[in-house]
PDB file of C-alpha atoms in Angstrom:
ATOM      1  CA  MET A1182      30.857  47.541  95.256  1.00 44.00           C
ATOM      2  CA  PHE A1183      27.124  47.863  95.834  1.00 43.00           C
ATOM      3  CA  SER A1184      26.679  50.005  92.767  1.00 45.00           C
ATOM      4  CA  PHE A1185      28.532  47.405  90.722  1.00 44.00           C
ATOM      5  CA  GLY A1186      26.198  44.703  91.986  1.00 46.00           C
ATOM      6  CA  GLY A1187      23.210  46.921  91.191  1.00 46.00           C
ATOM      7  CA  ASP A1188      24.407  47.416  87.638  1.00 48.00           C
ATOM      8  CA  GLY A1189      24.821  43.689  87.218  1.00 46.00           C
ATOM      9  CA  GLY A1190      21.266  43.079  88.492  1.00 47.00           C
ATOM     10  CA  GLU A1191      19.870  45.612  86.095  1.00 48.00           C
ATOM     11  CA  THR A1192      21.778  44.026  83.260  1.00 48.00           C
ATOM     12  CA  ALA A1193      20.430  40.569  84.086  1.00 47.00           C
ATOM     13  CA  ALA A1194      16.895  41.938  84.370  1.00 46.00           C
ATOM     14  CA  GLU A1195      17.271  43.714  81.080  1.00 45.00           C
ATOM     15  CA  GLN A1196      18.585  40.537  79.446  1.00 47.00           C
ATOM     16  CA  GLN A1197      15.722  38.528  80.927  1.00 47.00           C
ATOM     17  CA  GLY A1198      13.173  41.113  79.815  1.00 48.00           C
ATOM     18  CA  GLY A1199      14.740  41.374  76.363  1.00 48.00           C
ATOM     19  CA  SER A1200      14.577  37.623  75.820  1.00 46.00           C
ATOM     20  CA  GLN A1201      10.816  37.392  76.507  1.00 48.00           C
ATOM     21  CA  PRO A1202       9.577  38.764  73.125  1.00 47.00           C
ATOM     22  CA  ALA A1203      11.558  36.079  71.280  1.00 46.00           C
ATOM     23  CA  GLU A1204       9.519  33.398  73.035  1.00 48.00           C
ATOM     24  CA  ASP A1205       6.145  34.860  71.891  1.00 51.00           C
ATOM     25  CA  THR A1206       4.482  33.180  68.858  1.00 52.00           C
ATOM     26  CA  ASP A1207       3.071  35.096  65.890  1.00 56.00           C
ATOM     27  CA  PRO A1208      -0.759  34.788  65.950  1.00 56.00           C
ATOM     28  CA  GLU A1209      -0.994  35.187  62.164  1.00 59.00           C
ATOM     29  CA  GLN A1210       1.424  32.310  61.655  1.00 59.00           C
ATOM     30  CA  GLY A1211      -0.696  30.150  63.934  1.00 59.00           C
ATOM     31  CA  ASP A1212      -3.827  30.997  61.937  1.00 64.00           C
ATOM     32  CA  ASP A1213      -2.088  30.075  58.689  1.00 63.00           C
ATOM     33  CA  GLU A1214      -1.023  26.732  60.098  1.00 67.00           C
ATOM     34  CA  ALA A1215      -4.559  26.033  61.317  1.00 70.00           C
ATOM     35  CA  GLU A1216      -6.006  26.889  57.903  1.00 73.00           C
ATOM     36  CA  ALA A1217      -3.459  24.619  56.222  1.00 69.00           C
ATOM     37  CA  VAL A1218      -4.412  21.747  58.503  1.00 71.00           C
ATOM     38  CA  GLU A1219      -8.119  22.317  57.828  1.00 77.00           C
ATOM     39  CA  THR A1220      -7.460  22.399  54.076  1.00 77.00           C
ATOM     40  CA  LEU A1221      -5.566  19.113  54.231  1.00 73.00           C
ATOM     41  CA  ASP A1222      -8.343  17.534  56.295  1.00 78.00           C
ATOM     42  CA  ALA A1223     -10.960  18.682  53.787  1.00 78.00           C
ATOM     43  CA  PHE A1224      -8.831  17.380  50.908  1.00 74.00           C
ATOM     44  CA  PHE A1225      -8.470  13.950  52.501  1.00 76.00           C
ATOM     45  CA  LEU A1226     -12.200  13.798  53.249  1.00 81.00           C
ATOM     46  CA  ASP A1227     -13.010  14.658  49.633  1.00 75.00           C
ATOM     47  CA  ALA A1228     -10.506  12.054  48.448  1.00 75.00           C
ATOM     48  CA  LEU A1229     -12.138   9.408  50.625  1.00 78.00           C
ATOM     49  CA  LYS A1230     -15.601  10.347  49.331  1.00 77.00           C
ATOM     50  CA  ALA A1231     -14.352  10.176  45.747  1.00 67.00           C
ATOM     51  CA  ARG A1232     -12.808   6.760  46.429  1.00 75.00           C
ATOM     52  CA  ASP A1233     -16.072   5.462  47.891  1.00 74.00           C
ATOM     53  CA  THR A1234     -18.053   6.840  44.934  1.00 68.00           C
ATOM     54  CA  PHE A1235     -15.658   5.249  42.470  1.00 64.00           C
ATOM     55  CA  LYS A1236     -15.915   1.906  44.263  1.00 73.00           C
ATOM     56  CA  SER A1237     -19.707   2.058  44.154  1.00 71.00           C
ATOM     57  CA  ILE A1238     -19.589   2.791  40.407  1.00 64.00           C
ATOM     58  CA  VAL A1239     -17.222  -0.117  39.812  1.00 68.00           C
ATOM     59  CA  ARG A1240     -19.511  -2.423  41.785  1.00 74.00           C
ATOM     60  CA  GLU A1241     -22.476  -1.373  39.623  1.00 69.00           C
ATOM     61  CA  ILE A1242     -20.716  -2.051  36.300  1.00 69.00           C
ATOM     62  CA  PRO A1243     -21.742  -5.751  36.039  1.00 72.00           C
ATOM     63  CA  THR A1244     -25.405  -4.847  36.559  1.00 74.00           C
ATOM     64  CA  ILE A1245     -25.579  -1.413  34.938  1.00 75.00           C
ATOM     65  CA  HIS A1246     -27.006  -2.773  31.671  1.00 73.00           C
ATOM     66  CA  GLU A1247     -29.815  -4.431  33.618  1.00 77.00           C
ATOM     67  CA  THR A1248     -30.542  -1.159  35.394  1.00 75.00           C
ATOM     68  CA  VAL A1249     -30.623   0.748  32.106  1.00 77.00           C
ATOM     69  CA  LEU A1250     -32.941  -1.810  30.497  1.00 76.00           C
ATOM     70  CA  SER A1251     -35.316  -1.702  33.451  1.00 78.00           C
ATOM     71  CA  VAL A1252     -35.428   2.102  33.283  1.00 76.00           C
ATOM     72  CA  LEU A1253     -36.116   2.045  29.536  1.00 78.00           C
ATOM     73  CA  LYS A1254     -38.857  -0.547  29.947  1.00 78.00           C
ATOM     74  CA  MET A1255     -40.437   1.379  32.778  1.00 77.00           C
ATOM     75  CA  HIS A1256     -40.659   4.567  30.686  1.00 71.00           C
ATOM     76  CA  GLY A1257     -41.866   2.742  27.604  1.00 69.00           C
ATOM     77  CA  GLU A1258     -45.330   2.559  29.162  1.00 69.00           C
ATOM     78  CA  ASP A1259     -47.190  -0.368  27.545  1.00 70.00           C
ATOM     79  CA  GLU A1260     -44.621  -0.822  24.761  1.00 67.00           C
ATOM     80  CA  GLY A1261     -41.708  -1.959  26.909  1.00 71.00           C
ATOM     81  CA  LEU A1262     -38.627  -1.492  24.739  1.00 77.00           C
ATOM     82  CA  GLY A1263     -40.714  -1.320  21.569  1.00 78.00           C
ATOM     83  CA  TRP A1264     -40.480   2.482  21.508  1.00 83.00           C
ATOM     84  CA  MET A1265     -36.701   2.469  21.044  1.00 87.00           C
ATOM     85  CA  PRO A1266     -36.439   1.454  17.331  1.00 88.00           C
ATOM     86  CA  ALA A1267     -38.984   4.053  16.187  1.00 88.00           C
ATOM     87  CA  ALA A1268     -37.357   6.728  18.349  1.00 89.00           C
ATOM     88  CA  LEU A1269     -33.888   5.970  16.988  1.00 92.00           C
ATOM     89  CA  VAL A1270     -35.114   6.055  13.391  1.00 93.00           C
ATOM     90  CA  ASN A1271     -36.826   9.407  13.973  1.00 94.00           C
ATOM     91  CA  ILE A1272     -33.735  10.807  15.648  1.00 95.00           C
ATOM     92  CA  ALA A1273     -31.560   9.600  12.761  1.00 95.00           C
ATOM     93  CA  LEU A1274     -33.859  11.327  10.256  1.00 95.00           C
ATOM     94  CA  ALA A1275     -33.717  14.528  12.283  1.00 96.00           C
ATOM     95  CA  VAL A1276     -29.916  14.417  12.489  1.00 96.00           C
ATOM     96  CA  VAL A1277     -29.556  13.821   8.740  1.00 96.00           C
ATOM     97  CA  ALA A1278     -31.912  16.711   7.974  1.00 95.00           C
ATOM     98  CA  GLY A1279     -30.047  18.994  10.363  1.00 96.00           C
ATOM     99  CA  LEU A1280     -26.649  18.088   8.915  1.00 96.00           C
ATOM    100  CA  ALA A1281     -27.965  18.671   5.396  1.00 96.00           C
ATOM    101  CA  ALA A1282     -29.233  22.128   6.372  1.00 95.00           C
ATOM    102  CA  MET A1283     -25.918  22.943   8.026  1.00 95.00           C
ATOM    103  CA  SER A1284     -23.946  21.797   4.983  1.00 94.00           C
ATOM    104  CA  LEU A1285     -26.083  23.808   2.570  1.00 94.00           C
ATOM    105  CA  LEU A1286     -25.791  26.969   4.643  1.00 92.00           C
ATOM    106  CA  GLN A1287     -22.027  26.661   4.996  1.00 89.00           C
ATOM    107  CA  HIS A1288     -21.633  25.909   1.277  1.00 88.00           C
ATOM    108  CA  TRP A1289     -23.622  29.014   0.443  1.00 88.00           C
ATOM    109  CA  GLY A1290     -21.643  31.084   2.917  1.00 85.00           C
ATOM    110  CA  ARG A1291     -18.272  29.989   1.572  1.00 81.00           C
ATOM    111  CA  HIS A1292     -19.220  31.300  -1.852  1.00 80.00           C
ATOM    112  CA  GLN A1293     -20.538  34.547  -0.418  1.00 77.00           C
ATOM    113  CA  PHE A1294     -17.431  35.206   1.706  1.00 72.00           C
ATOM    114  CA  ALA A1295     -14.819  33.676  -0.599  1.00 69.00           C
ATOM    115  CA  ALA A1296     -13.059  37.058  -0.835  1.00 69.00           C
ATOM    116  CA  LEU A1297     -12.147  36.861   2.852  1.00 65.00           C
ATOM    117  CA  PHE A1298      -9.912  33.862   2.246  1.00 63.00           C
ATOM    118  CA  ARG A1299      -6.501  35.070   1.098  1.00 64.00           C
ATOM    119  CA  PRO A1300      -3.902  32.301   0.699  1.00 59.00           C
ATOM    120  CA  ASP A1301      -1.131  34.870   1.017  1.00 66.00           C
ATOM    121  CA  ALA A1302      -2.395  36.449   4.257  1.00 69.00           C
ATOM    122  CA  ASP A1303       0.654  37.893   5.999  1.00 72.00           C
ATOM    123  CA  THR A1304      -0.798  40.178   8.631  1.00 81.00           C
ATOM    124  CA  ARG A1305      -2.311  38.915  11.850  1.00 84.00           C
ATOM    125  CA  ALA A1306      -5.393  41.051  11.247  1.00 83.00           C
ATOM    126  CA  ASP A1307      -6.178  39.280   7.951  1.00 80.00           C
ATOM    127  CA  LYS A1308      -5.818  35.889   9.623  1.00 83.00           C
ATOM    128  CA  ILE A1309      -8.091  36.870  12.517  1.00 86.00           C
ATOM    129  CA  ILE A1310     -10.740  38.291  10.167  1.00 84.00           C
ATOM    130  CA  TYR A1311     -10.799  35.064   8.162  1.00 84.00           C
ATOM    131  CA  LEU A1312     -10.926  32.776  11.215  1.00 87.00           C
ATOM    132  CA  PHE A1313     -13.645  34.806  12.922  1.00 88.00           C
ATOM    133  CA  SER A1314     -15.700  34.980   9.730  1.00 86.00           C
ATOM    134  CA  ARG A1315     -15.395  31.236   9.241  1.00 87.00           C
ATOM    135  CA  ALA A1316     -16.292  30.552  12.868  1.00 91.00           C
ATOM    136  CA  PHE A1317     -19.355  32.814  12.632  1.00 91.00           C
ATOM    137  CA  LEU A1318     -20.511  31.058   9.456  1.00 90.00           C
ATOM    138  CA  MET A1319     -20.019  27.634  11.016  1.00 92.00           C
ATOM    139  CA  LEU A1320     -21.914  28.669  14.153  1.00 94.00           C
ATOM    140  CA  ALA A1321     -24.785  29.760  11.930  1.00 94.00           C
ATOM    141  CA  GLY A1322     -24.638  26.282  10.419  1.00 94.00           C
ATOM    142  CA  VAL A1323     -24.911  24.716  13.877  1.00 96.00           C
ATOM    143  CA  ALA A1324     -27.940  26.902  14.581  1.00 96.00           C
ATOM    144  CA  ALA A1325     -29.479  25.679  11.329  1.00 96.00           C
ATOM    145  CA  PHE A1326     -28.745  22.110  12.368  1.00 96.00           C
ATOM    146  CA  ALA A1327     -30.460  22.567  15.724  1.00 95.00           C
ATOM    147  CA  ILE A1328     -33.524  24.259  14.234  1.00 96.00           C
ATOM    148  CA  PHE A1329     -34.079  21.910  11.303  1.00 95.00           C
ATOM    149  CA  SER A1330     -33.354  18.734  13.250  1.00 95.00           C
ATOM    150  CA  ALA A1331     -35.825  19.803  15.950  1.00 95.00           C
ATOM    151  CA  LEU A1332     -38.490  20.647  13.371  1.00 95.00           C
ATOM    152  CA  VAL A1333     -38.038  17.335  11.565  1.00 94.00           C
ATOM    153  CA  TYR A1334     -38.205  15.357  14.775  1.00 94.00           C
ATOM    154  CA  LEU A1335     -41.329  17.177  15.940  1.00 92.00           C
ATOM    155  CA  SER A1336     -42.990  16.367  12.617  1.00 92.00           C
ATOM    156  CA  VAL A1337     -42.413  12.611  13.105  1.00 89.00           C
ATOM    157  CA  ASP A1338     -42.580  12.466  16.900  1.00 85.00           C
ATOM    158  CA  THR A1339     -44.521   9.532  18.332  1.00 79.00           C
ATOM    159  CA  GLY A1340     -45.656  11.566  21.338  1.00 80.00           C
ATOM    160  CA  LEU A1341     -43.956   9.334  23.900  1.00 84.00           C
ATOM    161  CA  GLN A1342     -42.240  11.368  26.612  1.00 86.00           C
ATOM    162  CA  ALA A1343     -39.235   9.054  26.823  1.00 85.00           C
ATOM    163  CA  ALA A1344     -38.655   9.297  23.066  1.00 88.00           C
ATOM    164  CA  SER A1345     -38.840  13.092  23.168  1.00 90.00           C
ATOM    165  CA  GLN A1346     -36.359  13.279  26.038  1.00 91.00           C
ATOM    166  CA  THR A1347     -34.023  10.924  24.177  1.00 91.00           C
ATOM    167  CA  ALA A1348     -34.166  13.081  21.062  1.00 93.00           C
ATOM    168  CA  LEU A1349     -33.554  16.234  23.090  1.00 93.00           C
ATOM    169  CA  VAL A1350     -30.418  14.797  24.691  1.00 93.00           C
ATOM    170  CA  VAL A1351     -29.036  13.388  21.429  1.00 95.00           C
ATOM    171  CA  LEU A1352     -29.565  16.575  19.432  1.00 95.00           C
ATOM    172  CA  SER A1353     -28.173  18.714  22.264  1.00 95.00           C
ATOM    173  CA  VAL A1354     -25.013  16.601  22.585  1.00 95.00           C
ATOM    174  CA  ILE A1355     -24.425  16.690  18.823  1.00 96.00           C
ATOM    175  CA  SER A1356     -24.914  20.474  18.761  1.00 96.00           C
ATOM    176  CA  VAL A1357     -22.420  20.995  21.588  1.00 95.00           C
ATOM    177  CA  PHE A1358     -19.923  18.696  19.851  1.00 96.00           C
ATOM    178  CA  LEU A1359     -20.255  20.717  16.642  1.00 96.00           C
ATOM    179  CA  VAL A1360     -19.592  23.927  18.582  1.00 96.00           C
ATOM    180  CA  LEU A1361     -16.481  22.395  20.165  1.00 94.00           C
ATOM    181  CA  ARG A1362     -15.331  21.332  16.702  1.00 95.00           C
ATOM    182  CA  ILE A1363     -15.673  24.910  15.466  1.00 95.00           C
ATOM    183  CA  ILE A1364     -13.638  26.233  18.385  1.00 94.00           C
ATOM    184  CA  TRP A1365     -10.755  23.791  17.940  1.00 94.00           C
ATOM    185  CA  LEU A1366     -10.838  24.080  14.149  1.00 93.00           C
ATOM    186  CA  ASN A1367     -10.389  27.842  14.241  1.00 91.00           C
ATOM    187  CA  VAL A1368      -7.968  27.945  17.153  1.00 91.00           C
ATOM    188  CA  LEU A1369      -5.627  25.292  15.739  1.00 91.00           C
ATOM    189  CA  ALA A1370      -6.485  25.777  12.026  1.00 89.00           C
ATOM    190  CA  PRO A1371      -5.239  22.321  11.001  1.00 91.00           C
ATOM    191  CA  ASP A1372      -6.645  22.863   7.502  1.00 86.00           C
ATOM    192  CA  ALA A1373      -5.280  26.392   6.954  1.00 83.00           C
ATOM    193  CA  GLU A1374      -1.575  26.615   7.677  1.00 82.00           C
ATOM    194  CA  SER A1375      -1.273  30.125   6.212  1.00 81.00           C
ATOM    195  CA  HIS A1376      -3.912  31.405   8.659  1.00 81.00           C
ATOM    196  CA  ARG A1377      -2.827  29.538  11.777  1.00 84.00           C
ATOM    197  CA  LEU A1378      -2.183  31.806  14.768  1.00 86.00           C
ATOM    198  CA  VAL A1379      -0.605  29.258  17.111  1.00 86.00           C
ATOM    199  CA  ALA A1380       3.001  28.158  16.676  1.00 84.00           C
ATOM    200  CA  LEU A1381       2.356  24.575  15.573  1.00 87.00           C
ATOM    201  CA  GLN A1382       3.347  22.520  12.573  1.00 89.00           C
ATOM    202  CA  THR A1383       0.523  21.221  10.410  1.00 88.00           C
ATOM    203  CA  GLN A1384       0.977  17.636  11.568  1.00 92.00           C
ATOM    204  CA  GLU A1385       1.052  18.738  15.207  1.00 91.00           C
ATOM    205  CA  ALA A1386      -2.076  20.843  14.748  1.00 90.00           C
ATOM    206  CA  ARG A1387      -3.911  17.961  13.080  1.00 93.00           C
ATOM    207  CA  SER A1388      -2.898  15.464  15.757  1.00 93.00           C
ATOM    208  CA  LEU A1389      -3.926  17.813  18.572  1.00 93.00           C
ATOM    209  CA  TYR A1390      -7.186  18.621  16.779  1.00 94.00           C
ATOM    210  CA  ARG A1391      -8.091  14.941  16.424  1.00 94.00           C
ATOM    211  CA  ALA A1392      -7.140  14.221  20.043  1.00 94.00           C
ATOM    212  CA  LEU A1393      -9.282  17.087  21.333  1.00 93.00           C
ATOM    213  CA  LEU A1394     -12.239  15.992  19.223  1.00 94.00           C
ATOM    214  CA  LEU A1395     -11.897  12.418  20.445  1.00 94.00           C
ATOM    215  CA  GLY A1396     -11.658  13.488  24.089  1.00 93.00           C
ATOM    216  CA  GLY A1397     -14.560  15.896  23.712  1.00 92.00           C
ATOM    217  CA  GLY A1398     -16.676  13.254  22.010  1.00 93.00           C
ATOM    218  CA  ILE A1399     -16.061  10.710  24.745  1.00 93.00           C
ATOM    219  CA  SER A1400     -16.772  13.249  27.489  1.00 91.00           C
ATOM    220  CA  LEU A1401     -19.952  14.483  25.843  1.00 93.00           C
ATOM    221  CA  THR A1402     -21.152  10.933  25.290  1.00 92.00           C
ATOM    222  CA  ALA A1403     -20.712  10.147  28.978  1.00 89.00           C
ATOM    223  CA  ILE A1404     -22.408  13.387  30.027  1.00 90.00           C
ATOM    224  CA  GLY A1405     -25.221  12.803  27.549  1.00 90.00           C
ATOM    225  CA  PHE A1406     -25.808   9.295  28.871  1.00 88.00           C
ATOM    226  CA  CYS A1407     -26.052  10.608  32.432  1.00 85.00           C
ATOM    227  CA  LEU A1408     -28.465  13.353  31.364  1.00 87.00           C
ATOM    228  CA  TRP A1409     -30.525  10.808  29.443  1.00 87.00           C
ATOM    229  CA  MET A1410     -30.881   8.558  32.459  1.00 82.00           C
ATOM    230  CA  GLU A1411     -31.710  11.560  34.635  1.00 81.00           C
ATOM    231  CA  ARG A1412     -34.449  12.820  32.303  1.00 79.00           C
ATOM    232  CA  LEU A1413     -36.143   9.471  31.844  1.00 73.00           C
TER     233      LEU A1413
END
């Protein structure tokens, strides 16, 4: 009788002791939950900051042209906005000279490396050799553009700091855009179906190429404007 009761007590104690580990929480799981909560809090804080920044930008839109004009006048020294026409003309001359140098170099290179272009290229190696050779030649053209445009602008520079900073930003943005054009042109090859490496139809490649150029141009214009205002 007593031994039976003792066995039952031991069994209850064992059951009670065995059920205790199930009630314990995993410390690693708690840390993961805390990190997740902190990440969400940080995300919401960043979202709120972005919303406030966007609202401030929207509020400045009606007066942004006045702000830009005041900045340009302030950096025009005694000329006010009178430095802008001469600076734009000089920049245009520099860009035309740079584009002419780039075109001449690429025209010369196409004749020199005409043997690399094989309309019947079947192997992937031949396609890659052609695309890389064309990209290298076009990058050399961009380098010629940057060098000649800078030299031409320096030869007609008015000496005004604001004009020089404007020219630097414009020529830099154009150079970066030309590099982006080279990348997309050789990756998508919209003008060379026989050498295209990606699985796209010609019309699809052309549409994607134009869309990427348009998006890149808009983005670079916005970035260039911000850099221009920062440098003035």
